Amino acid sequence: MSFAIPRNVPNLDSEKRSEEDKYWRLKHNMSSDEMYKDKPIRRPRSALRKTLRAVALLVFFASLWVVYQYGGQHRYDWMEPKTDKARQAAVKEAFIRSWDGYKKYAWGYDVYQPLSKRGENMGDDPLGWIIVDSLDTLAIMGLDDRLADARDWVQNVLNYDMDYEVNTFETSIRMLGGLLSAYHLTGDELYLQKAADLGDRLLGAFNSPSGIPYASVNLHTREGVKSHTDRGASSTAEATTVQLELKYLAQLTGNEDFWTKSEGVLQVVDANKPPGGLVPIYIHPDTGRFQGKTIRLGSRGDSYYEYLIKQWLQTNKHEPVYRDMYDESVAGIKKYLVERSYPSMLTFISELDYGVNGPTSPKMDHLVCFASGMFALGATDGQIVRDAKKQQWTRQQESDMELARELAKTCYETYARTATGLAPEIVFFNRRKDVFKDFRIKAFDAHNLQRPETVESLFVLWRITRDPIYRKWGWEIFKAFEKHTRVNGDAGYASVDNVKEVPVELRDNMESFWLSETLKYLYLLFDDSQEEVLPLTKYVFSTEGHPLPRFDPKFKTGWSRLTTS
Ligand code: DMJ
């Protein structure tokens, strides 16, 4: 049975208070008198006074202690579910609250503003940004009625024949990935039809001189559109993070175009021979050459590395070229980017603004936190460590697992060490021995957009190590989201303006990845079903958290590397 967690409301009015009392009584099966178990029995007057005074003092010091220990969290902890099952139910409740708020106030819109309780589309017509991105989470959580509402909308409203330029990458990972995962989980042909139609339209983005997809594509004319900024360059991560989706679509439909166009991108990237397998964050669709020297595992660089290892796993290891590229990149990351902070020696991944021969910058985006799960996945291919060790266990696997664990700890600390318990968008780590704070958060970077990368890695590490610490950390993070990002009333959850300030100022936006990733990963983190749900040995999770099955590919890799590591 699931139950709702009352919010932390510092000044409860009497009506709310009595509601909460009622809840407490129900939960503990008590009558209203029984609630006050510490109520003294009648005694002679003087004894009564003394006892009262002692009780008052006790209560006073106990309250001081509680405030000191928990600060504003006390009311929340009071109701805290203790078992994994109850915690999973609490995550599901948060999803339901988010979904129902969206349904009530912004149904069908692409953007949801839970504070002003309204929605907006990005173009003239809706793309299904929130609904399509959430289909598989609805299926995984068994929310069948809500999934039926969503399906109706997809069938009756969603039409991708729109004269509108969409971002190629975002539309692929959120819409195409969402539809494909929903098709796999439900077997409902509607989702495959929509995916095939959308995939056809997206293919226009690849008609560039180099085969590197344009940043955008018009869904009606199917013409690719160069980025209006960055001198027309596409982001490297964006160009290289559509392959899982398009390859699965090729496998399902038998249309080889989806396969060849998407894998061709990796051939072009590799032909640049990036030193250490570390790619600059821009690549130009006209030339297929990298633009600029900035290298990072944060924005515009991140999922390039993620999709190398996942492409290898997706096709049941039939395409070793991607494993080879991945291994080269991990060696490069360890050589050029892994550093430690003072005083706690937190492992972090720095950035290179001027290529591999330049100095590193100790800046780390929250986005980088996906890499912990990626290193673990790369070390064991999704198996539990103890099983992987039974076959072969190399020094590289050991070191990748260690890096995965260390980075997960760092990412957790970026939550645990703020006033809200929520991580900011970006931190700067400290490399000076005479400074006693491991990282600082600049004012401009202090927001939290409900991003999933840390809980995603905690989920992967839990599955791979079975170390309960990852559930413990995941629960702490969920509590912080619950406490600070829940919107008053029934509208759902919102982003936070500054994680260093309590009480928080909320931002009027609820991201679709809150539903497709953050809450899905937290839900799966606490799952204890007898038969493991979506095992990592059979599935790859796309960069948007959409589980796609591994398969023996119909099509073969049409290229090989010019040089290998
Ligand atoms: C998601 O859309 C995806 O995880 C993407 O790869 C990175 N950014 C967001 C979540 O932070």
Coordinates of C-alpha atoms and ligand atoms in Angstrom, one line a residue:
M1 CA 0.0 0.0 0.0
S2 CA 1.3 3.4 -0.8
F3 CA 0.9 6.4 1.4
A4 CA 1.5 10.1 1.0
I5 CA 4.1 11.9 3.0
P6 CA 2.9 15.1 4.5
R7 CA 4.9 18.1 3.6
N8 CA 7.1 20.0 5.9
V9 CA 4.9 22.9 6.7
P10 CA 6.6 25.0 9.4
N11 CA 3.5 26.9 10.6
L12 CA 0.6 24.6 10.5
D13 CA -2.7 26.2 11.0
S14 CA -5.1 24.4 13.2
E15 CA -7.0 22.7 10.4
K16 CA -3.9 21.3 8.9
R17 CA -2.6 20.3 12.4
S18 CA -5.8 18.4 13.1
E19 CA -5.5 16.7 9.7
E20 CA -2.0 15.6 10.5
D21 CA -3.0 14.4 13.9
K22 CA -5.8 12.4 12.3
Y23 CA -3.2 10.9 9.9
W24 CA -0.9 10.0 12.8
R25 CA -3.7 8.4 14.7
L26 CA -4.8 6.4 11.7
K27 CA -1.2 5.3 11.0
H28 CA -0.7 4.1 14.6
N29 CA -4.2 2.9 15.1
M30 CA -4.9 5.2 18.0
S31 CA -7.9 7.0 19.3
S32 CA -7.5 10.8 19.9
D33 CA -6.9 10.3 23.6
E34 CA -4.4 7.5 23.2
M35 CA -2.3 9.8 21.0
Y36 CA -0.9 11.6 24.0
K37 CA 0.8 8.6 25.6
D38 CA 3.0 10.9 27.8
K39 CA -0.1 12.6 29.4
P40 CA 0.5 12.3 33.2
I41 CA -1.9 10.4 35.4
R42 CA -3.5 12.5 38.3
R43 CA -1.3 12.9 41.3
P44 CA -1.4 15.0 44.5
R45 CA -0.8 18.7 43.6
S46 CA 2.8 19.3 44.6
A47 CA 4.0 16.1 43.1
L48 CA 2.0 17.1 40.0
R49 CA 3.7 20.5 39.8
K50 CA 7.2 18.9 40.2
T51 CA 6.4 16.4 37.5
L52 CA 5.1 19.0 35.2
R53 CA 8.1 21.2 35.7
A54 CA 10.4 18.2 35.0
V55 CA 8.4 17.3 31.9
A56 CA 8.4 20.9 30.7
L57 CA 12.2 21.0 31.1
L58 CA 12.6 17.7 29.4
V59 CA 10.4 18.7 26.5
F60 CA 12.3 22.0 26.2
F61 CA 15.7 20.4 26.0
A62 CA 14.4 17.6 23.8
S63 CA 13.0 20.2 21.4
L64 CA 16.3 22.1 21.4
W65 CA 18.1 18.9 20.5
V66 CA 15.7 18.0 17.7
V67 CA 15.9 21.5 16.2
Y68 CA 19.7 21.2 16.4
Q69 CA 19.8 17.8 14.8
Y70 CA 17.2 18.2 12.1
G71 CA 16.5 21.9 11.7
G72 CA 13.4 22.4 9.7
Q73 CA 13.2 18.7 8.7
H74 CA 11.7 17.5 11.9
R75 CA 8.1 17.2 10.9
Y76 CA 9.2 15.4 7.7
D77 CA 11.4 12.8 9.6
W78 CA 8.6 12.2 12.0
M79 CA 6.6 10.5 9.2
E80 CA 9.5 9.0 7.4
P81 CA 8.9 5.6 5.7
K82 CA 11.6 3.2 6.8
T83 CA 11.4 0.2 4.5
D84 CA 12.5 0.1 0.9
K85 CA 9.0 -0.9 -0.1
A86 CA 7.5 2.1 1.7
R87 CA 10.2 4.4 0.2
Q88 CA 9.4 3.1 -3.3
A89 CA 5.7 3.9 -2.6
A90 CA 6.7 7.4 -1.5
V91 CA 8.5 8.0 -4.8
K92 CA 5.5 6.7 -6.7
E93 CA 3.3 9.1 -4.7
A94 CA 5.6 11.9 -5.8
F95 CA 5.3 10.8 -9.4
I96 CA 1.5 10.7 -9.1
R97 CA 1.4 14.1 -7.6
S98 CA 3.6 15.5 -10.3
W99 CA 1.6 13.8 -13.1
D100 CA -1.8 14.7 -11.7
G101 CA -0.8 18.3 -11.2
Y102 CA 0.3 18.4 -14.8
K103 CA -2.9 16.7 -15.9
K104 CA -5.1 19.1 -14.0
Y105 CA -3.4 22.4 -15.0
A106 CA -1.4 21.9 -18.2
W107 CA -2.6 18.7 -19.9
G108 CA -1.1 18.3 -23.4
Y109 CA 1.3 21.2 -23.2
D110 CA 5.0 20.8 -23.6
V111 CA 6.1 23.0 -20.8
Y112 CA 4.5 22.9 -17.3
Q113 CA 4.7 25.8 -14.9
P114 CA 3.5 24.4 -11.6
L115 CA 3.6 27.7 -9.7
S116 CA 1.4 29.7 -12.0
K117 CA -0.5 26.4 -12.8
R118 CA -0.4 26.7 -16.6
G119 CA 1.2 25.2 -19.6
E120 CA 2.8 26.3 -22.8
N121 CA 3.8 24.8 -26.1
M122 CA 7.2 25.3 -27.7
G123 CA 5.7 25.6 -31.2
D124 CA 2.2 26.0 -32.6
D125 CA 1.3 22.5 -31.7
P126 CA 2.4 20.2 -28.9
L127 CA 5.2 17.7 -29.3
G128 CA 4.2 15.6 -26.3
W129 CA 7.2 16.7 -24.4
I130 CA 5.9 15.6 -21.0
I131 CA 3.4 13.0 -21.9
V132 CA 5.6 11.0 -24.3
D133 CA 8.6 11.3 -22.1
S134 CA 6.6 9.8 -19.2
L135 CA 4.9 6.8 -21.0
D136 CA 7.4 4.2 -19.8
T137 CA 7.5 5.5 -16.2
L138 CA 3.7 5.2 -16.1
A139 CA 4.0 1.6 -17.4
I140 CA 6.8 0.7 -15.0
M141 CA 4.9 2.1 -12.0
G142 CA 1.8 0.2 -13.1
L143 CA -0.3 3.4 -13.4
D144 CA -2.6 1.9 -16.0
D145 CA -5.4 4.5 -15.9
R146 CA -3.0 7.4 -16.3
L147 CA -1.2 5.5 -19.1
A148 CA -4.6 5.1 -20.9
D149 CA -5.1 8.9 -20.7
A150 CA -1.7 9.4 -22.2
R151 CA -2.3 6.9 -24.9
D152 CA -5.6 8.6 -25.9
W153 CA -3.7 11.8 -26.2
V154 CA -1.0 10.3 -28.3
Q155 CA -3.6 8.7 -30.6
N156 CA -5.9 11.6 -30.9
V157 CA -3.8 14.8 -30.6
L158 CA -0.2 14.1 -31.3
N159 CA 0.8 14.8 -34.9
Y160 CA 4.4 15.2 -35.8
D161 CA 3.6 16.7 -39.2
M162 CA 4.2 20.2 -38.0
D163 CA 6.0 23.1 -39.7
Y164 CA 8.3 23.6 -36.9
E165 CA 12.1 23.3 -36.2
V166 CA 12.9 21.0 -33.3
N167 CA 16.2 20.3 -31.7
T168 CA 17.3 17.0 -33.3
F169 CA 18.9 15.6 -30.1
E170 CA 16.2 16.5 -27.6
T171 CA 13.4 15.3 -29.8
S172 CA 15.2 12.0 -30.4
I173 CA 16.0 11.3 -26.8
R174 CA 12.7 12.5 -25.2
M175 CA 10.1 11.7 -27.9
L176 CA 11.6 8.9 -30.0
G177 CA 13.2 7.2 -27.0
G178 CA 9.9 7.6 -25.0
L179 CA 7.8 6.1 -27.8
L180 CA 10.2 3.2 -28.4
S181 CA 10.5 2.3 -24.8
A182 CA 6.7 2.5 -24.4
Y183 CA 6.3 0.2 -27.4
H184 CA 8.7 -2.3 -25.9
L185 CA 7.1 -2.3 -22.5
T186 CA 3.4 -2.4 -23.7
G187 CA 3.6 -4.0 -27.2
D188 CA 1.2 -1.3 -28.3
E189 CA 1.7 -0.7 -32.1
L190 CA 0.5 2.9 -31.8
Y191 CA 3.8 3.8 -30.2
L192 CA 5.9 2.1 -32.9
Q193 CA 3.9 3.8 -35.7
K194 CA 4.4 7.2 -34.1
A195 CA 8.1 6.4 -33.5
A196 CA 8.6 5.4 -37.2
D197 CA 6.9 8.5 -38.4
L198 CA 9.0 10.7 -36.2
G199 CA 12.2 8.9 -37.0
D200 CA 11.6 9.5 -40.7
R201 CA 11.2 13.2 -40.1
L202 CA 14.3 13.4 -37.9
L203 CA 16.5 11.7 -40.6
G204 CA 16.4 14.9 -42.6
A205 CA 18.8 16.3 -40.0
F206 CA 21.6 14.0 -41.2
N207 CA 21.5 15.3 -44.8
S208 CA 24.6 17.5 -44.2
P209 CA 27.8 17.4 -46.2
S210 CA 29.6 15.4 -43.5
G211 CA 26.7 13.3 -42.2
I212 CA 26.9 15.0 -38.8
P213 CA 23.3 15.9 -38.0
Y214 CA 22.3 19.6 -38.0
A215 CA 21.3 20.9 -34.6
S216 CA 17.6 21.2 -35.6
V217 CA 15.3 19.8 -38.2
N218 CA 11.9 21.0 -39.6
L219 CA 9.5 18.2 -38.9
H220 CA 7.3 19.0 -41.9
T221 CA 9.8 19.8 -44.6
R222 CA 12.3 17.4 -43.1
E223 CA 15.1 19.9 -43.7
G224 CA 18.0 20.1 -41.3
V225 CA 18.8 23.5 -39.9
K226 CA 22.2 24.6 -38.7
S227 CA 22.6 25.9 -35.2
H228 CA 21.8 29.6 -35.2
T229 CA 24.7 30.1 -32.7
D230 CA 28.2 28.5 -32.3
R231 CA 29.0 29.3 -36.0
G232 CA 26.6 26.7 -37.1
A233 CA 28.4 23.8 -35.2
S234 CA 26.4 21.0 -33.6
S235 CA 27.2 19.9 -30.1
T236 CA 29.3 16.7 -30.2
A237 CA 27.2 15.0 -27.5
E238 CA 24.0 15.9 -29.3
A239 CA 25.2 14.5 -32.7
T240 CA 26.4 11.3 -31.0
T241 CA 23.4 10.7 -28.7
V242 CA 20.7 9.6 -31.0
Q243 CA 22.2 6.2 -32.0
L244 CA 20.5 3.9 -29.4
E245 CA 17.1 5.2 -30.5
L246 CA 17.7 5.1 -34.2
K247 CA 19.4 1.7 -34.1
Y248 CA 16.5 0.2 -32.2
L249 CA 14.1 1.8 -34.6
A250 CA 16.1 0.2 -37.5
Q251 CA 16.0 -3.2 -35.7
L252 CA 12.2 -2.9 -35.3
T253 CA 11.3 -1.5 -38.7
G254 CA 14.0 -3.2 -40.8
N255 CA 14.8 0.3 -42.3
E256 CA 18.5 0.3 -42.6
D257 CA 18.7 4.1 -43.1
F258 CA 18.1 4.6 -39.4
W259 CA 21.2 2.4 -38.8
T260 CA 23.6 3.7 -41.3
K261 CA 22.9 7.4 -40.8
S262 CA 23.3 7.2 -37.1
E263 CA 26.4 5.0 -37.0
G264 CA 28.0 7.2 -39.8
V265 CA 28.3 10.0 -37.2
L266 CA 30.6 8.0 -35.1
Q267 CA 32.9 7.2 -38.0
V268 CA 33.2 10.9 -38.7
V269 CA 33.9 11.7 -35.1
D270 CA 36.6 9.0 -34.9
A271 CA 38.2 10.2 -38.1
N272 CA 39.2 13.4 -36.2
K273 CA 41.4 11.1 -34.0
P274 CA 40.8 12.9 -30.7
P275 CA 43.8 12.5 -28.5
G276 CA 43.0 10.3 -25.5
G277 CA 39.6 9.7 -27.0
L278 CA 38.5 13.0 -25.5
V279 CA 36.3 15.0 -27.9
P280 CA 35.9 18.8 -28.2
I281 CA 32.3 19.8 -27.5
Y282 CA 31.5 21.1 -31.0
I283 CA 31.6 19.5 -34.4
H284 CA 30.7 21.1 -37.6
P285 CA 28.1 19.5 -39.9
D286 CA 29.7 21.1 -43.1
T287 CA 33.2 19.7 -42.5
G288 CA 32.8 16.9 -39.9
R289 CA 35.7 18.6 -38.0
F290 CA 35.8 19.5 -34.3
Q291 CA 35.4 23.1 -33.6
G292 CA 37.2 24.7 -30.6
K293 CA 39.2 22.9 -28.0
T294 CA 36.9 22.7 -25.0
I295 CA 36.7 19.2 -23.6
R296 CA 34.3 18.2 -20.8
L297 CA 32.1 15.4 -19.6
G298 CA 29.4 18.1 -18.7
S299 CA 27.1 19.9 -21.1
R300 CA 27.6 19.2 -24.8
G301 CA 30.2 16.5 -24.1
D302 CA 28.6 14.1 -21.6
S303 CA 26.6 11.5 -23.5
Y304 CA 29.1 11.0 -26.3
Y305 CA 31.0 8.7 -23.9
E306 CA 27.8 7.2 -22.5
Y307 CA 26.6 6.1 -25.9
L308 CA 29.9 4.5 -26.8
I309 CA 29.6 1.8 -24.1
K310 CA 25.8 1.6 -24.5
Q311 CA 26.0 1.0 -28.2
W312 CA 28.3 -1.9 -27.6
L313 CA 26.0 -3.4 -25.0
Q314 CA 22.8 -2.7 -26.9
T315 CA 23.9 -5.0 -29.8
N316 CA 24.9 -7.7 -27.4
K317 CA 28.6 -6.8 -27.9
H318 CA 28.5 -7.4 -31.6
E319 CA 30.1 -4.1 -32.4
P320 CA 33.5 -4.0 -30.7
V321 CA 34.4 -0.8 -32.4
Y322 CA 32.4 1.1 -29.7
R323 CA 34.0 -0.8 -26.8
D324 CA 37.4 0.1 -28.3
M325 CA 36.5 3.8 -28.5
Y326 CA 35.0 3.7 -25.0
D327 CA 38.1 2.1 -23.5
E328 CA 40.3 4.7 -25.1
S329 CA 38.2 7.5 -23.7
V330 CA 38.1 6.1 -20.2
A331 CA 41.9 5.9 -20.3
G332 CA 42.0 9.5 -21.5
I333 CA 39.6 10.6 -18.7
K334 CA 41.8 9.0 -16.1
K335 CA 44.9 10.5 -17.6
Y336 CA 43.8 14.1 -18.2
L337 CA 40.7 14.8 -16.2
V338 CA 40.4 12.9 -12.9
E339 CA 41.5 15.0 -9.9
R340 CA 41.0 15.2 -6.1
S341 CA 39.8 18.1 -4.0
Y342 CA 41.1 19.4 -0.6
P343 CA 40.6 18.7 2.2
S344 CA 38.4 15.6 1.7
M345 CA 40.1 14.2 -1.4
L346 CA 36.8 14.0 -3.3
T347 CA 37.4 12.6 -6.8
F348 CA 36.1 15.0 -9.5
I349 CA 36.3 15.3 -13.3
S350 CA 37.7 18.6 -14.4
E351 CA 37.4 20.3 -17.8
L352 CA 39.9 21.3 -20.4
D353 CA 39.4 24.7 -22.1
Y354 CA 42.4 24.5 -24.4
G355 CA 42.6 20.8 -25.3
V356 CA 44.6 18.0 -23.7
N357 CA 47.8 20.0 -23.6
G358 CA 46.3 22.9 -21.7
P359 CA 45.5 23.4 -18.0
T360 CA 42.4 21.9 -16.4
S361 CA 39.6 23.8 -14.8
P362 CA 38.1 22.4 -11.6
K363 CA 34.5 23.1 -12.7
M364 CA 32.1 20.2 -12.7
D365 CA 28.5 20.3 -14.0
H366 CA 25.9 18.1 -12.2
L367 CA 25.6 16.5 -15.6
V368 CA 29.0 14.8 -15.1
C369 CA 27.5 12.7 -12.4
F370 CA 26.1 10.3 -15.0
A371 CA 29.7 9.1 -15.5
S372 CA 29.8 7.2 -12.2
G373 CA 27.1 4.8 -13.4
M374 CA 28.8 4.7 -16.8
F375 CA 32.1 3.6 -15.4
A376 CA 30.4 0.9 -13.3
L377 CA 28.5 -0.3 -16.4
G378 CA 31.7 -0.4 -18.4
A379 CA 33.5 -2.4 -15.7
T380 CA 30.9 -5.2 -15.4
D381 CA 28.8 -4.8 -18.5
G382 CA 25.8 -4.6 -16.2
Q383 CA 26.5 -7.7 -14.1
I384 CA 26.8 -7.7 -10.3
V385 CA 30.5 -7.2 -9.4
R386 CA 30.7 -10.6 -7.7
D387 CA 29.4 -12.3 -10.8
A388 CA 31.7 -10.4 -13.1
K389 CA 34.6 -11.3 -10.9
K390 CA 33.9 -15.0 -11.4
Q391 CA 34.7 -14.7 -15.1
Q392 CA 37.7 -12.4 -15.4
W393 CA 38.6 -9.3 -13.5
T394 CA 41.3 -7.1 -14.8
R395 CA 43.1 -4.1 -13.2
Q396 CA 41.2 -1.9 -15.5
Q397 CA 37.8 -3.2 -14.3
E398 CA 38.9 -2.8 -10.7
S399 CA 40.1 0.8 -11.4
D400 CA 36.9 1.7 -13.3
M401 CA 34.7 0.4 -10.4
E402 CA 36.8 2.4 -7.9
L403 CA 36.4 5.5 -10.0
A404 CA 32.6 4.8 -10.3
R405 CA 32.3 4.6 -6.5
E406 CA 34.5 7.6 -5.8
L407 CA 32.6 9.8 -8.2
A408 CA 29.2 8.7 -6.8
K409 CA 30.4 9.7 -3.4
T410 CA 31.5 13.1 -4.7
C411 CA 28.1 13.7 -6.4
Y412 CA 26.3 12.7 -3.2
E413 CA 28.4 15.2 -1.3
T414 CA 27.4 18.0 -3.7
Y415 CA 23.8 17.4 -2.3
A416 CA 24.6 16.6 1.3
R417 CA 26.8 19.7 1.9
T418 CA 24.3 22.3 0.9
A419 CA 21.7 23.9 3.1
T420 CA 18.8 22.2 1.2
G421 CA 20.4 18.8 0.6
L422 CA 20.1 19.5 -3.1
A423 CA 22.9 19.8 -5.5
P424 CA 23.5 22.9 -7.6
E425 CA 23.9 22.9 -11.4
I426 CA 27.7 23.5 -11.2
V427 CA 30.4 23.3 -8.5
F428 CA 34.0 24.4 -8.5
F429 CA 36.3 22.1 -6.6
N430 CA 39.1 23.3 -4.4
R431 CA 42.7 22.3 -5.3
R432 CA 44.5 24.4 -2.6
K433 CA 45.7 22.7 0.6
D434 CA 45.2 25.9 2.6
V435 CA 41.5 26.1 1.8
F436 CA 39.2 23.9 3.9
K437 CA 36.2 23.6 1.7
D438 CA 36.1 21.0 -1.0
F439 CA 33.9 23.0 -3.4
R440 CA 32.2 26.3 -3.8
I441 CA 29.0 27.2 -5.6
K442 CA 28.9 30.5 -7.6
A443 CA 25.7 32.5 -7.3
F444 CA 24.9 32.0 -11.0
D445 CA 25.2 28.2 -10.7
A446 CA 23.2 27.6 -7.5
H447 CA 20.0 26.4 -9.1
N448 CA 18.6 22.9 -9.2
L449 CA 16.6 21.7 -12.2
Q450 CA 15.5 18.4 -10.7
R451 CA 18.2 16.7 -12.7
P452 CA 18.6 12.9 -12.6
E453 CA 22.4 12.2 -13.1
T454 CA 23.3 11.5 -9.5
V455 CA 20.3 9.2 -8.7
E456 CA 20.8 7.5 -12.1
S457 CA 24.3 6.6 -11.0
L458 CA 23.1 5.6 -7.5
F459 CA 20.6 3.2 -9.2
V460 CA 23.3 1.7 -11.4
L461 CA 25.7 1.3 -8.6
W462 CA 23.1 -0.2 -6.3
R463 CA 22.3 -2.8 -9.0
I464 CA 26.0 -3.5 -9.7
T465 CA 27.4 -3.6 -6.1
R466 CA 24.3 -4.2 -3.9
D467 CA 25.9 -1.9 -1.4
P468 CA 23.0 -0.4 0.7
I469 CA 24.9 3.0 0.9
Y470 CA 23.5 3.9 -2.5
R471 CA 19.9 3.4 -1.4
K472 CA 20.6 5.4 1.7
W473 CA 22.0 8.3 -0.3
G474 CA 19.2 8.1 -2.8
W475 CA 16.7 8.3 0.0
E476 CA 18.4 11.4 1.4
I477 CA 18.2 13.0 -2.0
F478 CA 14.6 12.1 -2.4
K479 CA 13.8 13.6 1.0
A480 CA 15.4 16.9 0.0
F481 CA 13.4 17.0 -3.2
E482 CA 10.3 16.2 -1.3
K483 CA 11.0 18.8 1.4
H484 CA 12.1 21.7 -0.8
T485 CA 10.7 21.3 -4.3
R486 CA 7.1 20.3 -3.6
V487 CA 4.7 23.0 -4.6
N488 CA 2.0 24.0 -2.1
G489 CA -1.3 22.4 -3.1
D490 CA -1.7 19.9 -5.8
A491 CA 0.5 21.2 -8.6
G492 CA 3.5 18.9 -8.2
Y493 CA 7.2 19.8 -8.0
A494 CA 9.3 22.6 -9.3
S495 CA 12.9 23.6 -9.9
V496 CA 14.9 25.5 -7.2
D497 CA 16.5 28.9 -7.6
N498 CA 19.3 28.6 -5.0
V499 CA 20.2 25.4 -3.2
K500 CA 22.2 27.3 -0.6
E501 CA 19.1 29.1 0.7
V502 CA 16.4 27.9 3.1
P503 CA 13.5 28.4 2.6
V504 CA 13.9 28.0 -1.1
E505 CA 12.7 30.2 -3.9
L506 CA 11.0 27.9 -6.4
R507 CA 11.3 28.4 -10.2
D508 CA 8.1 28.0 -12.2
N509 CA 9.1 24.9 -14.2
M510 CA 8.8 21.1 -13.8
E511 CA 11.1 19.4 -16.2
S512 CA 10.0 16.3 -18.2
F513 CA 13.2 14.5 -17.1
W514 CA 11.9 14.8 -13.5
L515 CA 9.3 12.2 -14.6
S516 CA 11.2 10.2 -17.2
E517 CA 14.5 9.9 -15.2
T518 CA 14.8 11.3 -11.7
L519 CA 11.7 9.7 -10.3
K520 CA 12.0 6.6 -12.4
Y521 CA 15.6 5.9 -11.2
L522 CA 14.6 6.5 -7.6
Y523 CA 11.6 4.2 -8.0
L524 CA 13.8 1.5 -9.4
L525 CA 16.5 2.1 -6.7
F526 CA 14.0 1.0 -4.1
D527 CA 12.5 -1.9 -6.1
D528 CA 12.7 -5.3 -4.4
S529 CA 10.6 -7.3 -6.8
Q530 CA 11.5 -11.0 -6.8
E531 CA 12.3 -11.0 -10.4
E532 CA 14.5 -8.0 -11.1
V533 CA 12.7 -5.3 -13.1
L534 CA 14.6 -4.2 -16.2
P535 CA 17.9 -6.0 -15.4
L536 CA 21.0 -4.1 -16.6
T537 CA 22.2 -7.3 -18.3
K538 CA 19.3 -7.2 -20.6
Y539 CA 18.6 -3.5 -21.0
V540 CA 20.3 -0.3 -21.8
F541 CA 18.8 2.9 -20.4
S542 CA 19.0 5.7 -22.9
T543 CA 20.4 9.0 -21.9
E544 CA 16.8 10.1 -21.1
G545 CA 16.2 7.1 -18.8
H546 CA 14.2 5.1 -21.4
P547 CA 14.9 1.4 -21.1
L548 CA 15.6 -0.2 -24.4
P549 CA 16.2 -4.0 -24.8
R550 CA 19.5 -5.4 -25.9
F551 CA 19.3 -7.4 -29.2
D552 CA 21.3 -9.3 -31.7
P553 CA 21.5 -6.8 -34.6
K554 CA 20.0 -7.3 -38.0
F555 CA 22.5 -4.9 -39.4
K556 CA 26.3 -4.9 -39.2
T557 CA 28.7 -2.1 -38.4
G558 CA 29.6 -0.6 -41.7
W559 CA 32.9 0.9 -40.7
S560 CA 36.1 0.3 -38.8
R561 CA 38.5 2.5 -37.1
L562 CA 41.5 3.9 -38.9
T563 CA 43.7 3.6 -35.9
T564 CA 43.0 1.7 -32.7
S565 CA 44.2 2.3 -29.2
Ligands
DMJ1 C1 18.4 14.8 -19.9 O1 17.6 15.3 -20.9 C2 19.3 13.8 -20.4 O2 19.8 13.0 -19.3 C3 20.5 14.4 -21.1 O3 21.4 13.5 -21.6 C4 21.2 15.4 -20.3 N1 20.3 16.4 -19.7 C5 19.0 15.9 -19.2 C6 18.9 15.7 -17.7 O4 19.7 16.5 -17.0

